[in-house]
Short mmCIF file of C-alpha atoms in Angstrom, two decimals:
data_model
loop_
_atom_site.label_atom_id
_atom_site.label_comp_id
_atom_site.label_asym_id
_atom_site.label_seq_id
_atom_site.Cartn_x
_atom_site.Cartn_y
_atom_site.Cartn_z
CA UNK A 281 13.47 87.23 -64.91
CA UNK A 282 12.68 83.84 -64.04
CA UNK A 283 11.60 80.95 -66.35
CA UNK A 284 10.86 78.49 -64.29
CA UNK A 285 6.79 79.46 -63.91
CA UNK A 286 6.44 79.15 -67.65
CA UNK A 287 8.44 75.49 -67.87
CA UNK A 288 6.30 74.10 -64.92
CA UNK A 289 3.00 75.53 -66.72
CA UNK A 290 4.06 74.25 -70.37
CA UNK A 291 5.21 70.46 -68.44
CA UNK A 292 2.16 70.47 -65.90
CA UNK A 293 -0.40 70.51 -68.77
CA UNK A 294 1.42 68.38 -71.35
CA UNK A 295 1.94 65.55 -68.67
CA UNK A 296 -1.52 66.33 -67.01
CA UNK A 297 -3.27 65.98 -70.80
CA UNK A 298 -1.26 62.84 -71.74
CA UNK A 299 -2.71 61.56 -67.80
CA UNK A 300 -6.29 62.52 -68.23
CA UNK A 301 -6.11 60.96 -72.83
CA UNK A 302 -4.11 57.70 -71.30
CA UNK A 303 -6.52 56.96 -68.24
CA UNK A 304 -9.30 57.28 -70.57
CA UNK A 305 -8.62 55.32 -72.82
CA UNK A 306 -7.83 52.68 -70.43
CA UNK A 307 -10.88 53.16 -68.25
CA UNK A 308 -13.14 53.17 -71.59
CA UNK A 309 -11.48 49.95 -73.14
CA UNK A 310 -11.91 48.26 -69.32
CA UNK A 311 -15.28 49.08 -69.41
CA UNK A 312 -16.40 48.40 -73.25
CA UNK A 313 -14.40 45.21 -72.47
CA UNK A 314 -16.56 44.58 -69.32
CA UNK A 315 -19.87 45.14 -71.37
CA UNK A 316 -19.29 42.91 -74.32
CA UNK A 317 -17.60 39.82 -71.94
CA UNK A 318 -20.42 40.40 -70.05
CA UNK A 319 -23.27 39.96 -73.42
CA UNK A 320 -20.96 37.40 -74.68
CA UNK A 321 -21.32 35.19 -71.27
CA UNK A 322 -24.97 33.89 -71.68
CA UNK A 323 -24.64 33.29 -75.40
CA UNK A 324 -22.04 31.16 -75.00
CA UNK A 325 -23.68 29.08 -72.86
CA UNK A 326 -26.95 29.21 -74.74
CA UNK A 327 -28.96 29.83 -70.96
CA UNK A 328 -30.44 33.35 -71.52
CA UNK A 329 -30.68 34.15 -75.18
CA UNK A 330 -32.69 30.36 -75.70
CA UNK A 331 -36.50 31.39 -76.17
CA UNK B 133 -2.95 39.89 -128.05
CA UNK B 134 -5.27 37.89 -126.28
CA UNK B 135 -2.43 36.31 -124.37
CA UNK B 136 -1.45 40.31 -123.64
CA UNK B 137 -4.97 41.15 -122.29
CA UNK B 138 -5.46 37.47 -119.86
CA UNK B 139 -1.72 38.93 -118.25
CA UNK B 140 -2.94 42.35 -118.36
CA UNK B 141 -6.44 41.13 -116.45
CA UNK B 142 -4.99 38.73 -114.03
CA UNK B 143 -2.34 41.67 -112.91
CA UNK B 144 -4.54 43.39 -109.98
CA UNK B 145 -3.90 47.03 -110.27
CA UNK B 146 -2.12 49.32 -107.86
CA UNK B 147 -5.31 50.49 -106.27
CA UNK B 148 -6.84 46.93 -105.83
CA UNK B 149 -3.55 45.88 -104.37
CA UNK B 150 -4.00 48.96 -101.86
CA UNK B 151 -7.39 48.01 -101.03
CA UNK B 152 -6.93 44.49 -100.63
CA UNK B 153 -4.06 45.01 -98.25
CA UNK B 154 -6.24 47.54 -96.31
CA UNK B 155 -9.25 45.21 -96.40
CA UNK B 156 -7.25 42.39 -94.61
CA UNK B 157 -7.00 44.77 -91.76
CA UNK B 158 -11.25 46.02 -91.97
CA UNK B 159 -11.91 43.02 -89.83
CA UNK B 160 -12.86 44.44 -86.71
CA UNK B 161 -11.73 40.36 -85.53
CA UNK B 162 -8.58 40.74 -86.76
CA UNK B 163 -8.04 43.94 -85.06
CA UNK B 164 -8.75 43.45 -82.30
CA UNK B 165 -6.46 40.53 -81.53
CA UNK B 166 -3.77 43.07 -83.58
CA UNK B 167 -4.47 45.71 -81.27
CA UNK B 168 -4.75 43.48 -77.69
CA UNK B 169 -0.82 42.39 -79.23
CA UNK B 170 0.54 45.76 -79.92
CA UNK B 171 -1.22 47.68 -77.19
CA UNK B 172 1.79 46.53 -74.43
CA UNK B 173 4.72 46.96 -77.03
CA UNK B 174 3.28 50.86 -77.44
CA UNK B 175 2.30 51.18 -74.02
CA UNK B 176 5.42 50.60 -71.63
CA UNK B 177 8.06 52.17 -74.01
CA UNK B 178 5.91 55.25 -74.55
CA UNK B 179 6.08 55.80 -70.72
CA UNK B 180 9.65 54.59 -70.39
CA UNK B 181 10.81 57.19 -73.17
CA UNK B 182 8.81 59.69 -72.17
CA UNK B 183 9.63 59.31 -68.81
CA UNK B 184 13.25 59.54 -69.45
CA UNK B 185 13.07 62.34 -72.30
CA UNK B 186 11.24 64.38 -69.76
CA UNK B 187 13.57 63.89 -66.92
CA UNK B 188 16.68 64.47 -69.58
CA UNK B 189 15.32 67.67 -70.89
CA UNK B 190 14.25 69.19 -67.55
CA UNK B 191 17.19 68.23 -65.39
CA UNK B 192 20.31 67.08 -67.30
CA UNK B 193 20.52 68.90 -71.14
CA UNK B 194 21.72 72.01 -70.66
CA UNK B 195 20.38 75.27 -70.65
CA UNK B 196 20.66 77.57 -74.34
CA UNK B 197 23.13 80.20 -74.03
CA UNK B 198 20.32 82.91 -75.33
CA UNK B 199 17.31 81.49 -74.23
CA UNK B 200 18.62 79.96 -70.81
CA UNK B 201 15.90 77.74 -69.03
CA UNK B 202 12.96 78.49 -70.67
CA UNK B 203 14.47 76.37 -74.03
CA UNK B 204 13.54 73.32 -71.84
CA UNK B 205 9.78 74.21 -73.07
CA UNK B 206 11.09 72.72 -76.87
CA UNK B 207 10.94 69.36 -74.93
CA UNK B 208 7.46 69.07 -74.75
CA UNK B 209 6.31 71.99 -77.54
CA UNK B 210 8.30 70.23 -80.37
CA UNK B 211 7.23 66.70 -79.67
CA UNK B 212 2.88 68.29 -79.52
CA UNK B 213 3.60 69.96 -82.98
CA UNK B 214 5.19 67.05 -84.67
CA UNK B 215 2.05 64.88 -83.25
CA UNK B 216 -0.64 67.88 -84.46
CA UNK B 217 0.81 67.53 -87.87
CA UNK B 218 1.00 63.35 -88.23
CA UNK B 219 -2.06 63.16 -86.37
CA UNK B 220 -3.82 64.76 -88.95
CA UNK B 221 -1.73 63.37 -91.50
CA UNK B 222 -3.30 60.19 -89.97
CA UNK B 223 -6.80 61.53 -90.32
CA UNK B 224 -6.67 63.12 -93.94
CA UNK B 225 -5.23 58.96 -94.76
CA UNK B 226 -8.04 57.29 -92.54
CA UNK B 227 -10.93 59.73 -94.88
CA UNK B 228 -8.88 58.67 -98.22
CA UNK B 229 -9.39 55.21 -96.91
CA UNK B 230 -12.84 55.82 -95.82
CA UNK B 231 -14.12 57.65 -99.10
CA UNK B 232 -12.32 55.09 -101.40
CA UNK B 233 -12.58 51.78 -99.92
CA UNK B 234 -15.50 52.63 -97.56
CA UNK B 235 -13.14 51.19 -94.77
CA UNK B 236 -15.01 50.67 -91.28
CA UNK B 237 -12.24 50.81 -89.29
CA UNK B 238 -10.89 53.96 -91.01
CA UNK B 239 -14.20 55.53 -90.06
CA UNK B 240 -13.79 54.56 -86.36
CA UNK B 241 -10.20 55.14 -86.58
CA UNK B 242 -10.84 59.04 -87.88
CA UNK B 243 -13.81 59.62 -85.07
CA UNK B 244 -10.97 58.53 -82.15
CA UNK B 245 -7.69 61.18 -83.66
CA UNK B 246 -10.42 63.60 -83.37
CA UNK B 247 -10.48 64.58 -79.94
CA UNK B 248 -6.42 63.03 -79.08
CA UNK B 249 -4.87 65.35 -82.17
CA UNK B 250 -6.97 68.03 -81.06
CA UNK B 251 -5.55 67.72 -77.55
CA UNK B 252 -2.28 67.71 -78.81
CA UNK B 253 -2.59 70.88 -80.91
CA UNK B 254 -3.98 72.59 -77.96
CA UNK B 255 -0.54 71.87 -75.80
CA UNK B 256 1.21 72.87 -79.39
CA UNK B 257 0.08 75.96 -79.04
CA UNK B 258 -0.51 76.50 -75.15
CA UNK B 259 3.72 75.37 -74.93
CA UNK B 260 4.44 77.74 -77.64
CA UNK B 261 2.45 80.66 -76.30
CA UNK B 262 4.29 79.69 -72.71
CA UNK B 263 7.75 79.90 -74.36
CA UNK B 264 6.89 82.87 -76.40
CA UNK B 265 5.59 85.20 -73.55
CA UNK B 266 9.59 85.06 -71.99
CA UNK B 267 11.24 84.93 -75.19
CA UNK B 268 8.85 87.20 -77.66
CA UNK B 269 7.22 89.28 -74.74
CA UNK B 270 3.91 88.43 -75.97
CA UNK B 271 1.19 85.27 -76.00
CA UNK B 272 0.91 85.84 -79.46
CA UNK B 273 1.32 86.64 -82.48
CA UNK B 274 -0.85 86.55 -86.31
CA UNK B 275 2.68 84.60 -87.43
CA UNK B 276 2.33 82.68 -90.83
CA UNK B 277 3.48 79.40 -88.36
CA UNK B 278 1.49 79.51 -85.29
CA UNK B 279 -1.70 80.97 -87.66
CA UNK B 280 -1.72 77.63 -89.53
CA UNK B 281 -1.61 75.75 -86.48
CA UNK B 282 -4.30 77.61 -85.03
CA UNK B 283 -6.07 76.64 -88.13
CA UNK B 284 -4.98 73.06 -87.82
CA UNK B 285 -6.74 73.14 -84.53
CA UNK B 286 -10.15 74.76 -86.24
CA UNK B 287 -9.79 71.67 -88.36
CA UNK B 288 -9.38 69.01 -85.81
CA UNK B 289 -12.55 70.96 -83.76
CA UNK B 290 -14.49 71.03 -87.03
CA UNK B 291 -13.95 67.44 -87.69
CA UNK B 292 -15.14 66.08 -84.35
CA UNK B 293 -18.16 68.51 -84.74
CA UNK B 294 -19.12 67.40 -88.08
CA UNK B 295 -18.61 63.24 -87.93
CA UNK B 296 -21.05 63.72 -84.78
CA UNK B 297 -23.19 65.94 -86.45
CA UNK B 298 -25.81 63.20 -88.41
CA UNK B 299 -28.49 60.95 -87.17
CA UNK B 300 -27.12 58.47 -89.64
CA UNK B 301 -23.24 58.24 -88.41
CA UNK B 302 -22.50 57.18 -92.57
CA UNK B 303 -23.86 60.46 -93.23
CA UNK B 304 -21.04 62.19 -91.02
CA UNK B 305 -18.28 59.36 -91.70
CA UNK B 306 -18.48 60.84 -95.33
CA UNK B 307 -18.94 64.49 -94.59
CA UNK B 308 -15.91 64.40 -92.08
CA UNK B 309 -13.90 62.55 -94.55
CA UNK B 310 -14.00 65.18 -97.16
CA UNK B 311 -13.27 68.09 -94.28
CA UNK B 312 -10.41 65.68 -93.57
CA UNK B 313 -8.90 65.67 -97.32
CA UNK B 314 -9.28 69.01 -97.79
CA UNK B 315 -7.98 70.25 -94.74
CA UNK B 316 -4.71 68.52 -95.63
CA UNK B 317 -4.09 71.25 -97.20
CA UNK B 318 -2.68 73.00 -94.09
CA UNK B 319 -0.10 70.66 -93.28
CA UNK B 320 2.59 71.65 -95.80
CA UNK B 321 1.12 75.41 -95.03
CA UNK B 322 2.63 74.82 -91.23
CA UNK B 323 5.74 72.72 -92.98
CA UNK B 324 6.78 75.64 -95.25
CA UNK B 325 5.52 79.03 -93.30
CA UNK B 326 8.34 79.55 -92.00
CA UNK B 327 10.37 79.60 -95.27
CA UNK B 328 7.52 81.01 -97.61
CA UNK B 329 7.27 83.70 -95.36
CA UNK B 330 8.69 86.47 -92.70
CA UNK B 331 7.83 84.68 -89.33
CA UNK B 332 8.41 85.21 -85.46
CA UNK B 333 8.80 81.88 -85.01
CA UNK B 334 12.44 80.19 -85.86
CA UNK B 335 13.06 78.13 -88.77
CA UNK B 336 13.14 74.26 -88.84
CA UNK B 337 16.48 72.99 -86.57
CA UNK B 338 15.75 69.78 -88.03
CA UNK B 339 15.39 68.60 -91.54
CA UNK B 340 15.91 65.69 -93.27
CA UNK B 341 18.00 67.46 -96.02
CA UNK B 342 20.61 69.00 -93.45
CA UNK B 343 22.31 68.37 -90.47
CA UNK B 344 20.73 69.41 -87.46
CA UNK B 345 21.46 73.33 -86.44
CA UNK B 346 21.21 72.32 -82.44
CA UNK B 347 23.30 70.52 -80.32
CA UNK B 348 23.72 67.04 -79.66
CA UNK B 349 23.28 67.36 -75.53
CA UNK B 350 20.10 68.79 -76.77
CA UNK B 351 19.18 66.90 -79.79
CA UNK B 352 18.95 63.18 -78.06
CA UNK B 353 16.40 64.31 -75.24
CA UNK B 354 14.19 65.86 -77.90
CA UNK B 355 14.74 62.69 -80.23
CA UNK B 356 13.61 60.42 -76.58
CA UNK B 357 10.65 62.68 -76.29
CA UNK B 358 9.83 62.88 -79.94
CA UNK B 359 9.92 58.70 -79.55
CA UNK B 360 8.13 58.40 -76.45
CA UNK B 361 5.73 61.16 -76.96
CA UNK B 362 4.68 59.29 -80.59
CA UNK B 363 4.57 55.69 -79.00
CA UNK B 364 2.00 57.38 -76.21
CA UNK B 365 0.04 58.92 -78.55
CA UNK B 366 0.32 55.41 -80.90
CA UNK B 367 -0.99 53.88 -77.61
CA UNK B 368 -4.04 55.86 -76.76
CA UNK B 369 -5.02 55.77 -80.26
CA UNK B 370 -5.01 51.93 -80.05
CA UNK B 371 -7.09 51.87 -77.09
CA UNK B 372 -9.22 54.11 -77.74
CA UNK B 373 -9.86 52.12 -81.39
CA UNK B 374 -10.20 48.88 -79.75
CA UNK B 375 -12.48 50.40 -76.98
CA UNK B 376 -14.88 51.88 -80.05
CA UNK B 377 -14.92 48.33 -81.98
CA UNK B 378 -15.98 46.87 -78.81
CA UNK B 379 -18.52 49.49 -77.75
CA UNK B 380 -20.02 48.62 -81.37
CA UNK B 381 -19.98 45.33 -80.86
CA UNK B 382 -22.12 45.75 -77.40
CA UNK B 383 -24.51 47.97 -79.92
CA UNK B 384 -24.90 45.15 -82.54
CA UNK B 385 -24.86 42.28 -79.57
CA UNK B 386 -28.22 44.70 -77.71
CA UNK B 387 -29.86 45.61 -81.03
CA UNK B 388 -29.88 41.98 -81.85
CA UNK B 389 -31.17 40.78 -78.57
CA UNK B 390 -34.21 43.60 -78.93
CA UNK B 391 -34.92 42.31 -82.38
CA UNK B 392 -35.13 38.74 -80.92
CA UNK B 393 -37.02 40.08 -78.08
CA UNK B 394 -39.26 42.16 -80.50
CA UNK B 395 -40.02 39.03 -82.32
CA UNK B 396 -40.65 36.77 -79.73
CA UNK B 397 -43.75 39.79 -78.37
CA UNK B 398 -45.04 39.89 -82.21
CA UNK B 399 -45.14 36.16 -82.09
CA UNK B 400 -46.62 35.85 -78.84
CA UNK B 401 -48.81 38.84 -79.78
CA UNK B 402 -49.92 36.91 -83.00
CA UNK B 403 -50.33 33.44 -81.02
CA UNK B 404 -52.63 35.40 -78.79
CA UNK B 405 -55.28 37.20 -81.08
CA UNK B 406 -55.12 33.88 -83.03
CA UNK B 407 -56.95 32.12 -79.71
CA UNK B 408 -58.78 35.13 -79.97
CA UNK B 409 -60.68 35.27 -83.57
CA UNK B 410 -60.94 31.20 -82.70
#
Protein backbone atom coordinates (compact mmCIF):
# COMPACT_ATOMS: atom_id res chain seq x y z
CA UNK A 1 0.00 0.00 0.00
CA UNK A 2 1.16 3.27 -0.89
CA UNK A 3 1.68 6.35 1.37
CA UNK A 4 2.45 8.78 -0.71
CA UNK A 5 -1.49 10.10 -1.31
CA UNK A 6 -1.80 10.63 2.41
CA UNK A 7 1.82 12.68 2.75
CA UNK A 8 0.88 14.92 -0.30
CA UNK A 9 -2.75 15.50 1.32
CA UNK A 10 -1.34 16.11 5.02
CA UNK A 11 1.72 18.68 3.18
CA UNK A 12 -0.75 20.21 0.48
CA UNK A 13 -3.07 21.60 3.22
CA UNK A 14 -0.52 22.52 5.90
CA UNK A 15 1.54 24.57 3.26
CA UNK A 16 -1.72 25.70 1.42
CA UNK A 17 -3.20 27.02 5.11
CA UNK A 18 0.12 28.64 6.17
CA UNK A 19 -0.25 30.40 2.17
CA UNK A 20 -3.80 31.48 2.41
CA UNK A 21 -3.04 32.82 7.02
CA UNK A 22 0.45 34.49 5.60
CA UNK A 23 -1.06 36.33 2.43
CA UNK A 24 -3.68 37.58 4.61
CA UNK A 25 -2.18 38.94 6.90
CA UNK A 26 0.00 40.70 4.57
CA UNK A 27 -2.74 41.85 2.23
CA UNK A 28 -4.81 43.12 5.45
CA UNK A 29 -1.77 45.01 7.10
CA UNK A 30 -1.07 46.58 3.27
CA UNK A 31 -4.36 47.67 3.19
CA UNK A 32 -5.13 48.93 6.96
CA UNK A 33 -1.71 50.56 6.30
CA UNK A 34 -3.06 52.16 3.04
CA UNK A 35 -6.25 53.49 4.92
CA UNK A 36 -4.71 55.14 7.90
CA UNK A 37 -1.54 56.81 5.63
CA UNK A 38 -4.15 57.77 3.60
CA UNK A 39 -6.48 59.73 6.82
CA UNK A 40 -3.22 60.71 8.20
CA UNK A 41 -2.21 62.70 4.79
CA UNK A 42 -4.63 65.73 5.01
CA UNK A 43 -4.20 66.16 8.74
CA UNK A 44 -0.85 66.58 8.49
CA UNK A 45 -1.04 69.16 6.28
CA UNK A 46 -3.97 70.83 7.99
CA UNK A 47 -5.83 71.27 4.11
CA UNK A 48 -8.96 69.08 4.58
CA UNK A 49 -9.76 68.62 8.22
CA UNK A 50 -9.49 72.91 8.65
CA UNK A 51 -13.28 74.06 8.92
CA UNK B 1 8.27 50.33 62.42
CA UNK B 2 7.45 53.22 60.54
CA UNK B 3 10.78 53.01 58.78
CA UNK B 4 9.52 49.08 58.09
CA UNK B 5 6.15 50.20 56.56
CA UNK B 6 7.80 53.51 54.12
CA UNK B 7 10.27 50.26 52.70
CA UNK B 8 7.42 48.01 52.72
CA UNK B 9 5.19 50.85 50.64
CA UNK B 10 7.80 52.06 48.31
CA UNK B 11 8.53 48.14 47.32
CA UNK B 12 5.90 47.77 44.27
CA UNK B 13 4.50 44.35 44.58
CA UNK B 14 4.91 41.41 42.26
CA UNK B 15 1.65 42.08 40.50
CA UNK B 16 2.27 45.89 39.99
CA UNK B 17 5.68 45.00 38.71
CA UNK B 18 3.77 42.57 36.17
CA UNK B 19 1.44 45.15 35.17
CA UNK B 20 3.72 47.89 34.81
CA UNK B 21 5.98 45.88 32.57
CA UNK B 22 2.88 44.84 30.52
CA UNK B 23 1.56 48.40 30.46
CA UNK B 24 4.83 49.70 28.79
CA UNK B 25 3.91 47.48 25.94
CA UNK B 26 -0.35 48.67 25.93
CA UNK B 27 0.78 51.51 23.78
CA UNK B 28 -0.64 50.74 20.60
CA UNK B 29 2.53 53.57 19.49
CA UNK B 30 4.94 51.61 20.89
CA UNK B 31 3.78 48.57 19.20
CA UNK B 32 3.57 49.30 16.42
CA UNK B 33 7.09 50.54 15.77
CA UNK B 34 7.93 47.02 17.95
CA UNK B 35 6.04 45.10 15.59
CA UNK B 36 7.15 47.05 12.02
CA UNK B 37 10.98 45.93 13.76
CA UNK B 38 10.32 42.36 14.50
CA UNK B 39 7.94 41.60 11.68
CA UNK B 40 11.22 40.93 9.08
CA UNK B 41 13.36 39.07 11.83
CA UNK B 42 10.05 36.54 12.14
CA UNK B 43 9.21 36.70 8.67
CA UNK B 44 12.27 35.48 6.45
CA UNK B 45 13.56 32.81 8.96
CA UNK B 46 10.09 31.35 9.38
CA UNK B 47 10.12 30.70 5.56
CA UNK B 48 13.80 29.83 5.41
CA UNK B 49 13.27 27.08 8.24
CA UNK B 50 10.30 26.00 7.13
CA UNK B 51 11.35 25.80 3.82
CA UNK B 52 14.27 23.71 4.64
CA UNK B 53 12.51 21.49 7.46
CA UNK B 54 9.99 20.68 4.82
CA UNK B 55 12.35 19.80 2.12
CA UNK B 56 14.56 17.72 4.93
CA UNK B 57 11.65 15.76 6.15
CA UNK B 58 10.10 14.94 2.76
CA UNK B 59 13.19 14.15 0.75
CA UNK B 60 16.35 13.52 2.82
CA UNK B 61 15.39 11.96 6.66
CA UNK B 62 14.78 8.67 6.23
CA UNK B 63 11.92 6.63 6.13
CA UNK B 64 10.78 4.61 9.83
CA UNK B 65 11.49 1.06 9.64
CA UNK B 66 7.62 0.28 10.78
CA UNK B 67 5.87 3.06 9.53
CA UNK B 68 7.94 3.58 6.19
CA UNK B 69 6.90 6.86 4.28
CA UNK B 70 3.94 7.81 5.77
CA UNK B 71 6.18 8.89 9.21
CA UNK B 72 7.11 11.93 6.98
CA UNK B 73 3.40 13.18 8.02
CA UNK B 74 5.12 13.85 11.88
CA UNK B 75 6.87 16.73 9.95
CA UNK B 76 4.08 18.81 9.60
CA UNK B 77 1.43 17.01 12.31
CA UNK B 78 3.92 17.52 15.24
CA UNK B 79 4.91 21.06 14.51
CA UNK B 80 0.39 22.01 14.13
CA UNK B 81 -0.04 20.29 17.61
CA UNK B 82 2.76 21.96 19.40
CA UNK B 83 1.32 25.43 17.82
CA UNK B 84 -2.60 24.33 18.89
CA UNK B 85 -1.34 23.94 22.36
CA UNK B 86 1.01 27.40 22.75
CA UNK B 87 -1.39 29.13 20.73
CA UNK B 88 -3.85 28.77 23.22
CA UNK B 89 -1.46 28.91 25.88
CA UNK B 90 -1.04 32.39 24.28
CA UNK B 91 -4.72 33.12 24.44
CA UNK B 92 -5.62 31.78 28.06
CA UNK B 93 -2.24 34.58 28.98
CA UNK B 94 -3.63 37.43 26.62
CA UNK B 95 -7.48 36.94 28.80
CA UNK B 96 -5.33 36.83 32.24
CA UNK B 97 -3.87 40.00 30.92
CA UNK B 98 -7.06 41.29 29.65
CA UNK B 99 -9.27 40.49 32.86
CA UNK B 100 -6.49 41.77 35.26
CA UNK B 101 -4.90 44.68 33.78
CA UNK B 102 -7.71 45.44 31.26
CA UNK B 103 -4.82 45.35 28.60
CA UNK B 104 -5.97 46.70 25.03
CA UNK B 105 -3.61 45.07 23.19
CA UNK B 106 -4.21 41.72 24.96
CA UNK B 107 -7.81 42.12 23.83
CA UNK B 108 -6.78 42.64 20.16
CA UNK B 109 -4.05 40.25 20.57
CA UNK B 110 -6.72 37.31 21.82
CA UNK B 111 -9.40 38.32 18.85
CA UNK B 112 -6.30 37.68 16.09
CA UNK B 113 -4.99 33.73 17.75
CA UNK B 114 -8.56 33.11 17.31
CA UNK B 115 -8.98 32.23 13.87
CA UNK B 116 -4.69 31.38 13.23
CA UNK B 117 -4.73 28.67 16.39
CA UNK B 118 -7.88 27.48 15.16
CA UNK B 119 -6.36 26.90 11.73
CA UNK B 120 -3.64 25.21 13.16
CA UNK B 121 -5.68 22.74 15.22
CA UNK B 122 -7.62 21.95 12.20
CA UNK B 123 -4.23 20.69 10.22
CA UNK B 124 -3.44 19.01 13.89
CA UNK B 125 -6.02 16.98 13.48
CA UNK B 126 -6.62 16.73 9.55
CA UNK B 127 -2.44 15.45 9.56
CA UNK B 128 -3.21 13.12 12.30
CA UNK B 129 -6.38 11.67 10.84
CA UNK B 130 -4.14 11.43 7.35
CA UNK B 131 -1.39 9.46 9.18
CA UNK B 132 -3.79 7.45 11.15
CA UNK B 133 -5.99 6.08 8.23
CA UNK B 134 -2.46 4.05 6.88
CA UNK B 135 -1.14 3.37 10.17
CA UNK B 136 -4.47 2.77 12.50
CA UNK B 137 -6.83 1.79 9.49
CA UNK B 138 -9.23 4.30 10.55
CA UNK B 139 -9.87 8.42 10.46
CA UNK B 140 -10.57 8.16 13.90
CA UNK B 141 -10.78 7.33 16.92
CA UNK B 142 -12.74 8.65 20.65
CA UNK B 143 -8.77 8.46 21.95
CA UNK B 144 -8.21 10.36 25.33
CA UNK B 145 -5.38 12.48 22.94
CA UNK B 146 -6.99 13.36 19.77
CA UNK B 147 -10.57 13.86 21.97
CA UNK B 148 -8.91 16.75 23.85
CA UNK B 149 -7.68 18.22 20.82
CA UNK B 150 -10.88 18.03 19.22
CA UNK B 151 -12.00 19.86 22.23
CA UNK B 152 -9.17 22.31 22.00
CA UNK B 153 -10.55 23.10 18.62
CA UNK B 154 -14.38 23.57 20.15
CA UNK B 155 -12.53 26.05 22.30
CA UNK B 156 -10.66 28.03 19.78
CA UNK B 157 -14.29 28.01 17.56
CA UNK B 158 -16.12 29.05 20.72
CA UNK B 159 -13.79 31.82 21.43
CA UNK B 160 -13.92 33.53 18.03
CA UNK B 161 -17.79 33.08 18.26
CA UNK B 162 -18.16 34.60 21.56
CA UNK B 163 -15.53 37.86 21.45
CA UNK B 164 -17.70 38.67 18.17
CA UNK B 165 -20.76 37.96 19.72
CA UNK B 166 -21.62 41.71 21.55
CA UNK B 167 -22.65 45.01 20.19
CA UNK B 168 -20.29 46.44 22.73
CA UNK B 169 -16.82 44.56 21.71
CA UNK B 170 -15.82 45.16 25.91
CA UNK B 171 -18.74 43.12 26.48
CA UNK B 172 -17.17 40.11 24.41
CA UNK B 173 -13.37 41.07 25.24
CA UNK B 174 -14.49 40.00 28.85
CA UNK B 175 -16.77 37.13 28.08
CA UNK B 176 -14.04 35.54 25.73
CA UNK B 177 -11.47 36.10 28.30
CA UNK B 178 -13.06 33.99 30.89
CA UNK B 179 -13.86 31.07 28.04
CA UNK B 180 -10.13 31.59 27.48
CA UNK B 181 -9.02 30.88 31.31
CA UNK B 182 -11.12 28.26 31.75
CA UNK B 183 -10.54 26.45 28.76
CA UNK B 184 -6.90 26.21 29.83
CA UNK B 185 -7.89 23.60 31.42
CA UNK B 186 -7.48 21.29 28.37
CA UNK B 187 -4.02 21.90 27.70
CA UNK B 188 -2.38 19.70 30.36
CA UNK B 189 -5.58 17.27 29.50
CA UNK B 190 -3.81 16.87 25.79
CA UNK B 191 -0.15 17.06 27.70
CA UNK B 192 -0.91 14.08 30.00
CA UNK B 193 -3.69 11.83 27.98
CA UNK B 194 -1.51 9.86 26.83
CA UNK B 195 0.03 8.82 30.19
CA UNK B 196 -3.24 9.19 32.38
CA UNK B 197 -4.77 6.99 30.11
CA UNK B 198 -4.91 3.82 27.52
CA UNK B 199 -4.54 5.72 24.11
CA UNK B 200 -4.15 4.87 20.27
CA UNK B 201 -2.04 7.48 19.86
CA UNK B 202 1.89 7.01 20.90
CA UNK B 203 3.39 8.49 23.85
CA UNK B 204 5.50 11.74 23.94
CA UNK B 205 9.10 10.99 21.84
CA UNK B 206 10.11 14.14 23.28
CA UNK B 207 10.27 15.42 26.78
CA UNK B 208 12.18 17.64 28.54
CA UNK B 209 12.88 15.11 31.39
CA UNK B 210 14.40 12.35 28.95
CA UNK B 211 16.31 11.92 26.06
CA UNK B 212 14.56 11.81 22.97
CA UNK B 213 13.15 8.07 21.97
CA UNK B 214 13.65 8.96 17.97
CA UNK B 215 16.47 9.33 15.96
CA UNK B 216 18.71 12.05 15.34
CA UNK B 217 18.34 11.91 11.19
CA UNK B 218 14.84 12.42 12.26
CA UNK B 219 14.92 14.57 15.24
CA UNK B 220 16.78 17.81 13.52
CA UNK B 221 14.15 18.14 10.57
CA UNK B 222 11.34 18.05 13.10
CA UNK B 223 13.37 20.50 15.47
CA UNK B 224 13.78 22.94 11.77
CA UNK B 225 10.10 22.58 11.32
CA UNK B 226 9.12 22.93 14.93
CA UNK B 227 11.44 26.42 14.56
CA UNK B 228 10.21 27.55 11.38
CA UNK B 229 6.70 26.49 11.75
CA UNK B 230 6.63 28.72 15.33
CA UNK B 231 8.51 31.79 13.75
CA UNK B 232 5.57 31.65 10.83
CA UNK B 233 2.99 31.44 13.06
CA UNK B 234 4.98 34.32 15.43
CA UNK B 235 4.83 36.24 12.08
CA UNK B 236 1.24 36.15 11.07
CA UNK B 237 0.29 36.82 14.52
CA UNK B 238 2.34 40.07 14.33
CA UNK B 239 0.76 41.16 11.26
CA UNK B 240 -2.27 40.40 11.79
CA UNK B 241 -1.92 42.51 15.41
CA UNK B 242 -0.42 45.40 13.77
CA UNK B 243 -3.03 45.25 10.88
CA UNK B 244 -5.99 45.34 13.82
CA UNK B 245 -4.23 48.42 15.76
CA UNK B 246 -4.21 50.14 12.54
CA UNK B 247 -7.70 49.24 11.34
CA UNK B 248 -8.67 50.85 14.89
CA UNK B 249 -6.88 53.61 14.39
CA UNK B 250 -8.75 54.30 10.82
CA UNK B 251 -12.07 53.74 13.21
CA UNK B 252 -11.03 56.41 15.81
CA UNK B 253 -9.34 58.75 12.87
CA UNK B 254 -13.38 58.43 10.83
CA UNK B 255 -15.40 58.60 14.05
CA UNK B 256 -13.54 61.71 14.88
CA UNK B 257 -13.84 63.33 11.55
CA UNK B 258 -17.93 62.56 11.74
CA UNK B 259 -18.01 64.12 15.16
CA UNK B 260 -16.23 67.21 13.70
CA UNK B 261 -18.41 67.01 10.77
CA UNK B 262 -21.52 66.49 13.06
CA UNK B 263 -20.59 69.59 14.85
CA UNK B 264 -19.80 71.77 12.24
CA UNK B 265 -23.97 70.82 10.71
CA UNK B 266 -25.29 71.52 14.48
CA UNK B 267 -23.40 74.73 14.37
CA UNK B 268 -24.33 75.70 11.04
CA UNK B 269 -27.81 74.34 11.86
CA UNK B 270 -27.88 76.64 15.03
CA UNK B 271 -26.29 79.76 13.04
CA UNK B 272 -29.18 79.25 10.69
CA UNK B 273 -32.48 79.18 12.83
CA UNK B 274 -30.68 81.96 14.81
CA UNK B 275 -31.15 84.34 11.40
CA UNK B 276 -34.31 82.76 11.55
CA UNK B 277 -36.15 83.74 15.05
CA UNK B 278 -34.18 87.30 14.19
Amino acid sequence: MTHLPYIVTAYGLTIGLAVILGGGAALRLRRARARLAALERPSRTGGASAP
Amino acid sequence: MGENETVLNATPSLAARTGNFFHRYANPGRFLRLGARLQPWLTWPAILLSVAGIAWGLFLSPADWQQGDSVRIMYVHVPAAWLASSGYMGLAICSLLSLVWRHPLADLAAVEIGPVGASVTAICLATGSLWGKPMWGTWWVWDARLTSVLVLFFLYLGHIALIRAFDEPQRGYRAAAILGLAGAVDLPIIKFSVQWWNTLHQPDSITLTAAPTMSTAMLWPLLVCTIGFTLGFAAILVARLRAAVMESRVRTALAMRRGRADSHDARDSGQDLSGAVA
